[in-house]
mmCIF file of C-alpha atoms and ligand atoms in Angstrom:
data_model
loop_
_atom_site.group_PDB
_atom_site.id
_atom_site.type_symbol
_atom_site.label_atom_id
_atom_site.label_comp_id
_atom_site.label_asym_id
_atom_site.label_seq_id
_atom_site.Cartn_x
_atom_site.Cartn_y
_atom_site.Cartn_z
ATOM 1 C CA MET P 265 -36.006 -3.019 25.787
ATOM 2 C CA SER P 266 -33.008 -1.489 27.920
ATOM 3 C CA PRO P 267 -34.001 1.313 30.163
ATOM 4 C CA SER P 268 -31.701 3.710 28.105
ATOM 5 C CA ARG P 269 -33.467 2.979 24.796
ATOM 6 C CA SER P 270 -35.421 5.900 23.342
ATOM 7 C CA GLN P 271 -39.081 5.480 23.192
ATOM 8 C CA GLY P 272 -39.315 7.224 19.907
ATOM 9 C CA LYS P 273 -38.713 6.323 16.297
ATOM 10 C CA LEU P 274 -37.342 8.021 13.252
ATOM 11 C CA TYR P 275 -38.561 7.552 9.777
ATOM 12 C CA VAL P 276 -36.833 8.703 6.646
ATOM 13 C CA VAL P 277 -39.470 8.850 3.984
ATOM 14 C CA GLY P 278 -39.338 8.995 0.313
ATOM 15 C CA ILE P 279 -42.608 10.708 -0.769
ATOM 16 C CA GLY P 280 -42.168 10.239 -4.513
ATOM 17 C CA PRO P 281 -41.768 12.644 -7.516
ATOM 18 C CA GLY P 282 -44.832 14.895 -6.712
ATOM 19 C CA GLY P 283 -48.206 13.450 -7.437
ATOM 20 C CA VAL P 284 -49.930 12.202 -4.641
ATOM 21 C CA ASP P 285 -50.802 8.986 -6.386
ATOM 22 C CA TYR P 286 -47.070 8.168 -6.494
ATOM 23 C CA LEU P 287 -46.684 8.266 -2.621
ATOM 24 C CA THR P 288 -46.639 4.626 -1.574
ATOM 25 C CA LYS P 289 -49.238 3.185 0.872
ATOM 26 C CA LYS P 290 -46.477 2.451 3.284
ATOM 27 C CA ALA P 291 -45.168 6.081 3.265
ATOM 28 C CA GLU P 292 -48.788 7.280 3.765
ATOM 29 C CA LYS P 293 -49.160 4.939 6.585
ATOM 30 C CA VAL P 294 -45.883 6.043 8.329
ATOM 31 C CA LEU P 295 -46.623 9.665 7.820
ATOM 32 C CA LEU P 296 -50.266 9.413 9.255
ATOM 33 C CA GLY P 297 -48.769 7.584 12.281
ATOM 34 C CA SER P 298 -46.065 10.301 12.936
ATOM 35 C CA GLU P 299 -46.330 12.954 15.602
ATOM 36 C CA TYR P 300 -43.890 15.242 13.686
ATOM 37 C CA VAL P 301 -43.277 15.514 10.099
ATOM 38 C CA ILE P 302 -40.034 17.459 9.044
ATOM 39 C CA GLY P 303 -39.154 18.679 5.651
ATOM 40 C CA ASN P 304 -38.478 21.564 3.307
ATOM 41 C CA GLY P 305 -41.490 23.722 2.404
ATOM 42 C CA ALA P 306 -41.988 22.429 -1.161
ATOM 43 C CA TYR P 307 -41.979 18.619 -0.008
ATOM 44 C CA ILE P 308 -44.308 19.500 2.760
ATOM 45 C CA ASP P 309 -46.677 21.147 0.326
ATOM 46 C CA GLN P 310 -46.550 17.905 -1.673
ATOM 47 C CA ILE P 311 -48.237 15.965 1.034
ATOM 48 C CA SER P 312 -49.792 18.468 3.317
ATOM 49 C CA GLY P 313 -53.213 17.270 1.711
ATOM 50 C CA ILE P 314 -52.884 13.872 3.520
ATOM 51 C CA LEU P 315 -51.632 15.196 6.921
ATOM 52 C CA LYS P 316 -54.134 15.399 9.799
ATOM 53 C CA ASN P 317 -52.981 15.767 13.242
ATOM 54 C CA THR P 318 -49.281 15.847 12.642
ATOM 55 C CA LYS P 319 -47.139 18.722 13.845
ATOM 56 C CA ILE P 320 -45.286 20.053 10.706
ATOM 57 C CA ILE P 321 -41.770 21.533 10.951
ATOM 58 C CA ARG P 322 -40.949 23.447 7.602
ATOM 59 C CA SER P 323 -37.433 24.230 6.775
ATOM 60 C CA GLY P 324 -36.022 26.079 3.793
ATOM 61 C CA MET P 325 -33.903 24.478 1.060
ATOM 62 C CA GLY P 326 -30.494 23.865 2.122
ATOM 63 C CA GLY P 327 -30.087 23.403 5.876
ATOM 64 C CA GLU P 328 -30.187 19.525 5.578
ATOM 65 C CA VAL P 329 -27.670 19.107 8.471
ATOM 66 C CA GLU P 330 -29.710 21.156 10.827
ATOM 67 C CA ARG P 331 -32.956 19.304 9.756
ATOM 68 C CA ALA P 332 -31.290 15.975 10.176
ATOM 69 C CA LYS P 333 -30.089 17.115 13.661
ATOM 70 C CA LYS P 334 -33.377 18.176 14.753
ATOM 71 C CA ALA P 335 -35.262 14.971 13.519
ATOM 72 C CA VAL P 336 -32.701 12.784 15.314
ATOM 73 C CA GLU P 337 -33.204 14.716 18.402
ATOM 74 C CA LEU P 338 -36.925 14.664 18.444
ATOM 75 C CA SER P 339 -36.971 11.037 17.529
ATOM 76 C CA LYS P 340 -35.495 10.230 20.979
ATOM 77 C CA GLU P 341 -39.095 10.808 22.481
ATOM 78 C CA HIS P 342 -41.426 11.026 19.534
ATOM 79 C CA ILE P 343 -42.369 9.267 16.246
ATOM 80 C CA VAL P 344 -40.893 11.623 13.541
ATOM 81 C CA SER P 345 -40.885 11.390 9.850
ATOM 82 C CA ILE P 346 -38.219 13.386 7.933
ATOM 83 C CA ILE P 347 -39.183 13.458 4.283
ATOM 84 C CA SER P 348 -37.200 13.508 1.023
ATOM 85 C CA GLY P 349 -38.547 14.084 -2.442
ATOM 86 C CA GLY P 350 -38.579 10.854 -4.634
ATOM 87 C CA ASP P 351 -36.416 8.238 -2.863
ATOM 88 C CA ALA P 352 -34.500 9.051 0.306
ATOM 89 C CA ASN P 353 -31.423 7.345 -1.017
ATOM 90 C CA ILE P 354 -31.213 9.004 -4.381
ATOM 91 C CA TYR P 355 -29.407 12.412 -3.351
ATOM 92 C CA GLY P 356 -31.995 12.488 -0.588
ATOM 93 C CA MET P 357 -31.997 12.695 3.273
ATOM 94 C CA ALA P 358 -31.120 9.127 4.270
ATOM 95 C CA GLY P 359 -27.515 9.652 4.049
ATOM 96 C CA ILE P 360 -27.170 12.652 6.360
ATOM 97 C CA VAL P 361 -29.847 11.409 8.778
ATOM 98 C CA LEU P 362 -28.014 7.962 9.274
ATOM 99 C CA GLU P 363 -24.689 9.872 9.635
ATOM 100 C CA VAL P 364 -26.114 12.022 12.452
ATOM 101 C CA ALA P 365 -27.910 9.081 14.013
ATOM 102 C CA GLU P 366 -24.683 7.070 13.912
ATOM 103 C CA LYS P 367 -23.077 9.439 16.441
ATOM 104 C CA GLU P 368 -25.883 8.954 18.950
ATOM 105 C CA GLU P 369 -26.431 6.103 21.361
ATOM 106 C CA ASP P 370 -29.570 4.182 20.265
ATOM 107 C CA ILE P 371 -31.934 5.847 17.633
ATOM 108 C CA ASP P 372 -34.508 3.500 16.180
ATOM 109 C CA ILE P 373 -34.567 4.374 12.486
ATOM 110 C CA GLU P 374 -36.276 2.942 9.453
ATOM 111 C CA VAL P 375 -35.916 4.228 5.864
ATOM 112 C CA ILE P 376 -38.986 4.019 3.477
ATOM 113 C CA SER P 377 -38.336 3.721 -0.124
ATOM 114 C CA GLY P 378 -40.142 5.926 -2.681
ATOM 115 C CA VAL P 379 -40.393 6.402 -6.417
ATOM 116 C CA THR P 380 -37.432 8.217 -7.677
ATOM 117 C CA ALA P 381 -37.619 10.896 -10.348
ATOM 118 C CA ILE P 382 -35.908 8.822 -12.969
ATOM 119 C CA SER P 383 -38.417 5.929 -12.484
ATOM 120 C CA ALA P 384 -41.293 8.402 -12.892
ATOM 121 C CA ALA P 385 -39.587 9.918 -15.905
ATOM 122 C CA ALA P 386 -38.609 6.773 -17.458
ATOM 123 C CA SER P 387 -42.081 5.449 -17.472
ATOM 124 C CA LEU P 388 -43.340 8.627 -19.151
ATOM 125 C CA LEU P 389 -40.673 8.127 -21.859
ATOM 126 C CA GLY P 390 -41.763 4.588 -22.438
ATOM 127 C CA ALA P 391 -38.932 2.122 -21.956
ATOM 128 C CA PRO P 392 -35.527 4.069 -22.108
ATOM 129 C CA LEU P 393 -33.776 2.352 -19.208
ATOM 130 C CA VAL P 394 -34.486 -1.401 -19.101
ATOM 131 C CA ASN P 395 -30.709 -2.174 -19.459
ATOM 132 C CA ASP P 396 -27.769 -1.149 -17.328
ATOM 133 C CA PHE P 397 -27.867 2.560 -16.468
ATOM 134 C CA ALA P 398 -25.884 5.089 -14.532
ATOM 135 C CA VAL P 399 -27.096 7.998 -12.299
ATOM 136 C CA VAL P 400 -25.098 11.198 -12.176
ATOM 137 C CA SER P 401 -25.942 14.552 -10.236
ATOM 138 C CA LEU P 402 -24.493 17.791 -11.734
ATOM 139 C CA SER P 403 -24.635 19.368 -8.401
ATOM 140 C CA ASP P 404 -21.265 20.512 -7.398
ATOM 141 C CA LEU P 405 -22.306 21.741 -3.843
ATOM 142 C CA LEU P 406 -20.925 18.521 -2.264
ATOM 143 C CA THR P 407 -19.123 16.789 -5.063
ATOM 144 C CA PRO P 408 -16.151 18.567 -6.981
ATOM 145 C CA ILE P 409 -16.850 19.234 -10.566
ATOM 146 C CA ALA P 410 -13.653 17.207 -11.487
ATOM 147 C CA ILE P 411 -15.224 14.120 -9.931
ATOM 148 C CA ILE P 412 -18.588 14.608 -11.682
ATOM 149 C CA GLU P 413 -16.866 14.871 -15.031
ATOM 150 C CA ARG P 414 -14.829 11.706 -14.475
ATOM 151 C CA ARG P 415 -17.969 9.791 -13.784
ATOM 152 C CA LEU P 416 -19.753 11.189 -16.742
ATOM 153 C CA ASN P 417 -16.741 9.960 -18.830
ATOM 154 C CA CYS P 418 -16.741 6.555 -17.217
ATOM 155 C CA ALA P 419 -20.447 6.186 -17.643
ATOM 156 C CA ALA P 420 -20.419 7.073 -21.203
ATOM 157 C CA GLU P 421 -17.515 5.023 -21.961
ATOM 158 C CA GLY P 422 -19.283 2.070 -20.405
ATOM 159 C CA ASP P 423 -22.311 2.592 -22.732
ATOM 160 C CA PHE P 424 -24.577 3.004 -19.769
ATOM 161 C CA VAL P 425 -27.951 4.824 -20.238
ATOM 162 C CA ILE P 426 -27.321 7.928 -18.189
ATOM 163 C CA ALA P 427 -29.795 9.686 -15.983
ATOM 164 C CA ILE P 428 -28.791 13.171 -14.954
ATOM 165 C CA TYR P 429 -30.262 14.664 -11.878
ATOM 166 C CA ASN P 430 -29.765 18.204 -10.831
ATOM 167 C CA PRO P 431 -28.862 19.368 -14.525
ATOM 168 C CA LYS P 432 -29.080 23.067 -13.508
ATOM 169 C CA SER P 433 -29.988 25.204 -10.380
ATOM 170 C CA LYS P 434 -30.553 28.929 -10.241
ATOM 171 C CA ASN P 435 -26.852 29.758 -9.878
ATOM 172 C CA ARG P 436 -25.387 26.905 -11.826
ATOM 173 C CA LYS P 437 -26.354 26.612 -15.495
ATOM 174 C CA LYS P 438 -23.104 25.990 -17.237
ATOM 175 C CA ASN P 439 -22.098 22.486 -16.089
ATOM 176 C CA PHE P 440 -24.978 21.092 -18.196
ATOM 177 C CA GLY P 441 -23.720 22.267 -21.605
ATOM 178 C CA LYS P 442 -20.149 21.085 -20.642
ATOM 179 C CA SER P 443 -21.518 17.671 -19.618
ATOM 180 C CA ILE P 444 -23.194 17.366 -23.108
ATOM 181 C CA GLU P 445 -19.856 18.057 -24.679
ATOM 182 C CA ILE P 446 -18.395 15.172 -22.650
ATOM 183 C CA LEU P 447 -21.105 12.761 -23.677
ATOM 184 C CA ARG P 448 -20.842 13.779 -27.370
ATOM 185 C CA LYS P 449 -17.349 12.495 -27.375
ATOM 186 C CA TYR P 450 -18.619 8.849 -26.900
ATOM 187 C CA ARG P 451 -22.254 9.002 -28.221
ATOM 188 C CA SER P 452 -23.561 9.980 -31.792
ATOM 189 C CA ALA P 453 -25.730 12.928 -32.538
ATOM 190 C CA GLU P 454 -28.719 10.410 -33.095
ATOM 191 C CA THR P 455 -28.494 9.132 -29.617
ATOM 192 C CA PRO P 456 -32.011 9.394 -28.116
ATOM 193 C CA VAL P 457 -32.488 11.895 -25.202
ATOM 194 C CA GLY P 458 -35.537 12.282 -22.723
ATOM 195 C CA ILE P 459 -36.138 15.561 -21.003
ATOM 196 C CA VAL P 460 -38.701 15.277 -18.286
ATOM 197 C CA ARG P 461 -39.755 18.203 -16.151
ATOM 198 C CA ASN P 462 -42.032 17.902 -13.196
ATOM 199 C CA ALA P 463 -42.703 14.389 -13.661
ATOM 200 C CA THR P 464 -46.100 13.414 -12.197
ATOM 201 C CA ARG P 465 -46.863 16.912 -10.830
ATOM 202 C CA LYS P 466 -48.245 20.197 -12.200
ATOM 203 C CA GLY P 467 -46.367 21.675 -15.236
ATOM 204 C CA GLU P 468 -45.303 18.037 -16.344
ATOM 205 C CA THR P 469 -43.466 18.073 -19.701
ATOM 206 C CA VAL P 470 -41.864 15.331 -21.559
ATOM 207 C CA ILE P 471 -39.648 15.709 -24.595
ATOM 208 C CA ALA P 472 -37.879 12.970 -26.588
ATOM 209 C CA THR P 473 -35.153 14.270 -28.825
ATOM 210 C CA THR P 474 -31.625 13.560 -29.654
ATOM 211 C CA LEU P 475 -28.213 14.400 -28.244
ATOM 212 C CA GLY P 476 -27.545 16.393 -31.373
ATOM 213 C CA LYS P 477 -30.543 18.619 -30.844
ATOM 214 C CA ILE P 478 -30.577 18.685 -27.065
ATOM 215 C CA MET P 479 -29.237 22.306 -26.684
ATOM 216 C CA ASP P 480 -32.292 23.488 -28.719
ATOM 217 C CA HIS P 481 -34.182 22.680 -25.417
ATOM 218 C CA ASN P 482 -31.716 24.251 -23.110
ATOM 219 C CA GLU P 483 -34.315 26.663 -21.811
ATOM 220 C CA ASP P 484 -36.686 23.844 -20.956
ATOM 221 C CA ILE P 485 -34.070 22.315 -18.568
ATOM 222 C CA ASN P 486 -34.017 23.513 -15.022
ATOM 223 C CA MET P 487 -33.769 22.094 -11.515
ATOM 224 C CA SER P 488 -37.012 20.361 -11.873
ATOM 225 C CA THR P 489 -35.928 18.363 -14.765
ATOM 226 C CA VAL P 490 -34.265 14.960 -15.153
ATOM 227 C CA VAL P 491 -32.502 14.256 -18.377
ATOM 228 C CA LEU P 492 -31.916 10.796 -19.721
ATOM 229 C CA ILE P 493 -29.228 9.860 -22.405
ATOM 230 C CA GLY P 494 -29.769 6.731 -24.277
ATOM 231 C CA ASN P 495 -26.969 3.930 -24.891
ATOM 232 C CA SER P 496 -25.665 2.997 -28.252
ATOM 233 C CA GLU P 497 -28.798 0.755 -28.820
ATOM 234 C CA SER P 498 -31.499 3.069 -27.640
ATOM 235 C CA ARG P 499 -33.943 4.426 -30.329
ATOM 236 C CA LEU P 500 -36.846 6.706 -30.708
ATOM 237 C CA TRP P 501 -40.203 5.383 -31.266
ATOM 238 C CA LYS P 502 -42.872 8.090 -32.051
ATOM 239 C CA SER P 503 -42.509 10.230 -28.984
ATOM 240 C CA ARG P 504 -40.955 7.640 -26.815
ATOM 241 C CA ILE P 505 -37.552 5.981 -26.260
ATOM 242 C CA ILE P 506 -36.928 2.144 -26.294
ATOM 243 C CA THR P 507 -33.594 0.710 -25.115
ATOM 244 C CA PRO P 508 -33.619 -3.010 -25.981
ATOM 245 C CA ARG P 509 -32.951 -5.488 -23.285
ATOM 246 C CA GLY P 510 -31.536 -8.051 -25.902
ATOM 247 C CA TYR P 511 -34.434 -10.168 -26.423
ATOM 248 C CA GLN P 512 -34.044 -9.531 -30.111
ATOM 249 C CA LYS P 513 -30.777 -11.468 -30.214
ATOM 250 C CA LYS P 514 -32.520 -14.655 -28.999
ATOM 251 C CA TYR P 515 -36.162 -14.436 -30.115
ATOM 252 C CA ASP P 516 -38.293 -13.651 -33.175
ATOM 253 C CA TYR P 517 -41.085 -11.223 -32.412
HETATM 254 N N1 SAH C 1456 -34.328 12.214 -4.005
HETATM 255 C C1 SAH C 1456 -35.021 12.797 -5.304
HETATM 256 C C2 SAH C 1456 -33.842 13.465 -6.009
HETATM 257 C C3 SAH C 1456 -33.345 14.827 -5.327
HETATM 258 S S1 SAH C 1456 -32.253 15.768 -6.259
HETATM 259 C C4 SAH C 1456 -35.408 11.484 -6.040
HETATM 260 O O1 SAH C 1456 -35.233 10.423 -5.735
HETATM 261 O O2 SAH C 1456 -36.130 11.775 -7.162
HETATM 262 C C5 SAH C 1456 -33.223 16.885 -6.932
HETATM 263 C C6 SAH C 1456 -33.257 16.517 -8.569
HETATM 264 O O3 SAH C 1456 -34.243 15.338 -8.803
HETATM 265 C C7 SAH C 1456 -33.883 17.638 -9.323
HETATM 266 O O4 SAH C 1456 -32.847 18.742 -9.867
HETATM 267 C C8 SAH C 1456 -34.363 16.916 -10.588
HETATM 268 O O5 SAH C 1456 -33.139 16.656 -11.395
HETATM 269 C C9 SAH C 1456 -34.760 15.565 -10.131
HETATM 270 N N2 SAH C 1456 -36.244 15.610 -9.769
HETATM 271 C C10 SAH C 1456 -36.944 15.474 -8.746
HETATM 272 N N3 SAH C 1456 -38.222 15.368 -8.739
HETATM 273 C C11 SAH C 1456 -38.487 15.470 -10.068
HETATM 274 C C12 SAH C 1456 -39.652 15.434 -10.853
HETATM 275 N N4 SAH C 1456 -41.046 15.334 -10.357
HETATM 276 N N5 SAH C 1456 -39.468 15.649 -12.217
HETATM 277 C C13 SAH C 1456 -38.202 15.638 -12.799
HETATM 278 N N6 SAH C 1456 -37.169 15.767 -12.183
HETATM 279 C C14 SAH C 1456 -37.239 15.552 -10.772
#
């Protein structure tokens, strides 16, 4: 180890979609071994039951750049975990933390994977992914709306199952209806749609409906919801969604 090398370590930890059972053992181990855990209040609340002697630094929503800088700075001398809901690579903290760390000399950094919202939601819906899928966030805070719409068009044209993150926020409710209009250009009204709110945590709701009826559920969709649009082969089965992988073309069952 060179003398200039920092003694600390920085973990970027995906803590899963909410339920503590969905925190991986690895994430739990890392959190318990950290001197500091940094995260926004809602995510800290999600794991506070398991934290013991850790110093907790809560920050508000937004402020990700400051949070990342603080974590990088502290990690020069301490074992630090900066947490992200779900998986840190899916619209999470991994990106900004590595971008900040890149500007420093020698930060020891490790990213710990977590269960992302669409994995949790898909399991609740049965088997709606299984084949190729695309993930699109409707948040236009960091991505211009024109790019979001282009990606929706491409994903729909490519017949991907589409997972929509950040369908709405407090101040952004309209993109969602516009996005559904885009998808309707490519997909029939019968296309299965899953709406999962608060997957694995308090207030969990799961709705399986169709693209034609999705706006009947407009009020159920908020910033704690992930929306899944099936592909041309997806079908509803009871209150579930199945997207065939293709076995039916090769096998009898
Ligand atoms: N890194 C997170 C996603 C952060 S973006 C992950 O991997 O899951 C925030 C968006 O994720 C929310 O607006 C919502 O669309 C989705 N989301 C996060 N947790 C959720 C949950 N428990 N149930 C449903 N959607 C969730």
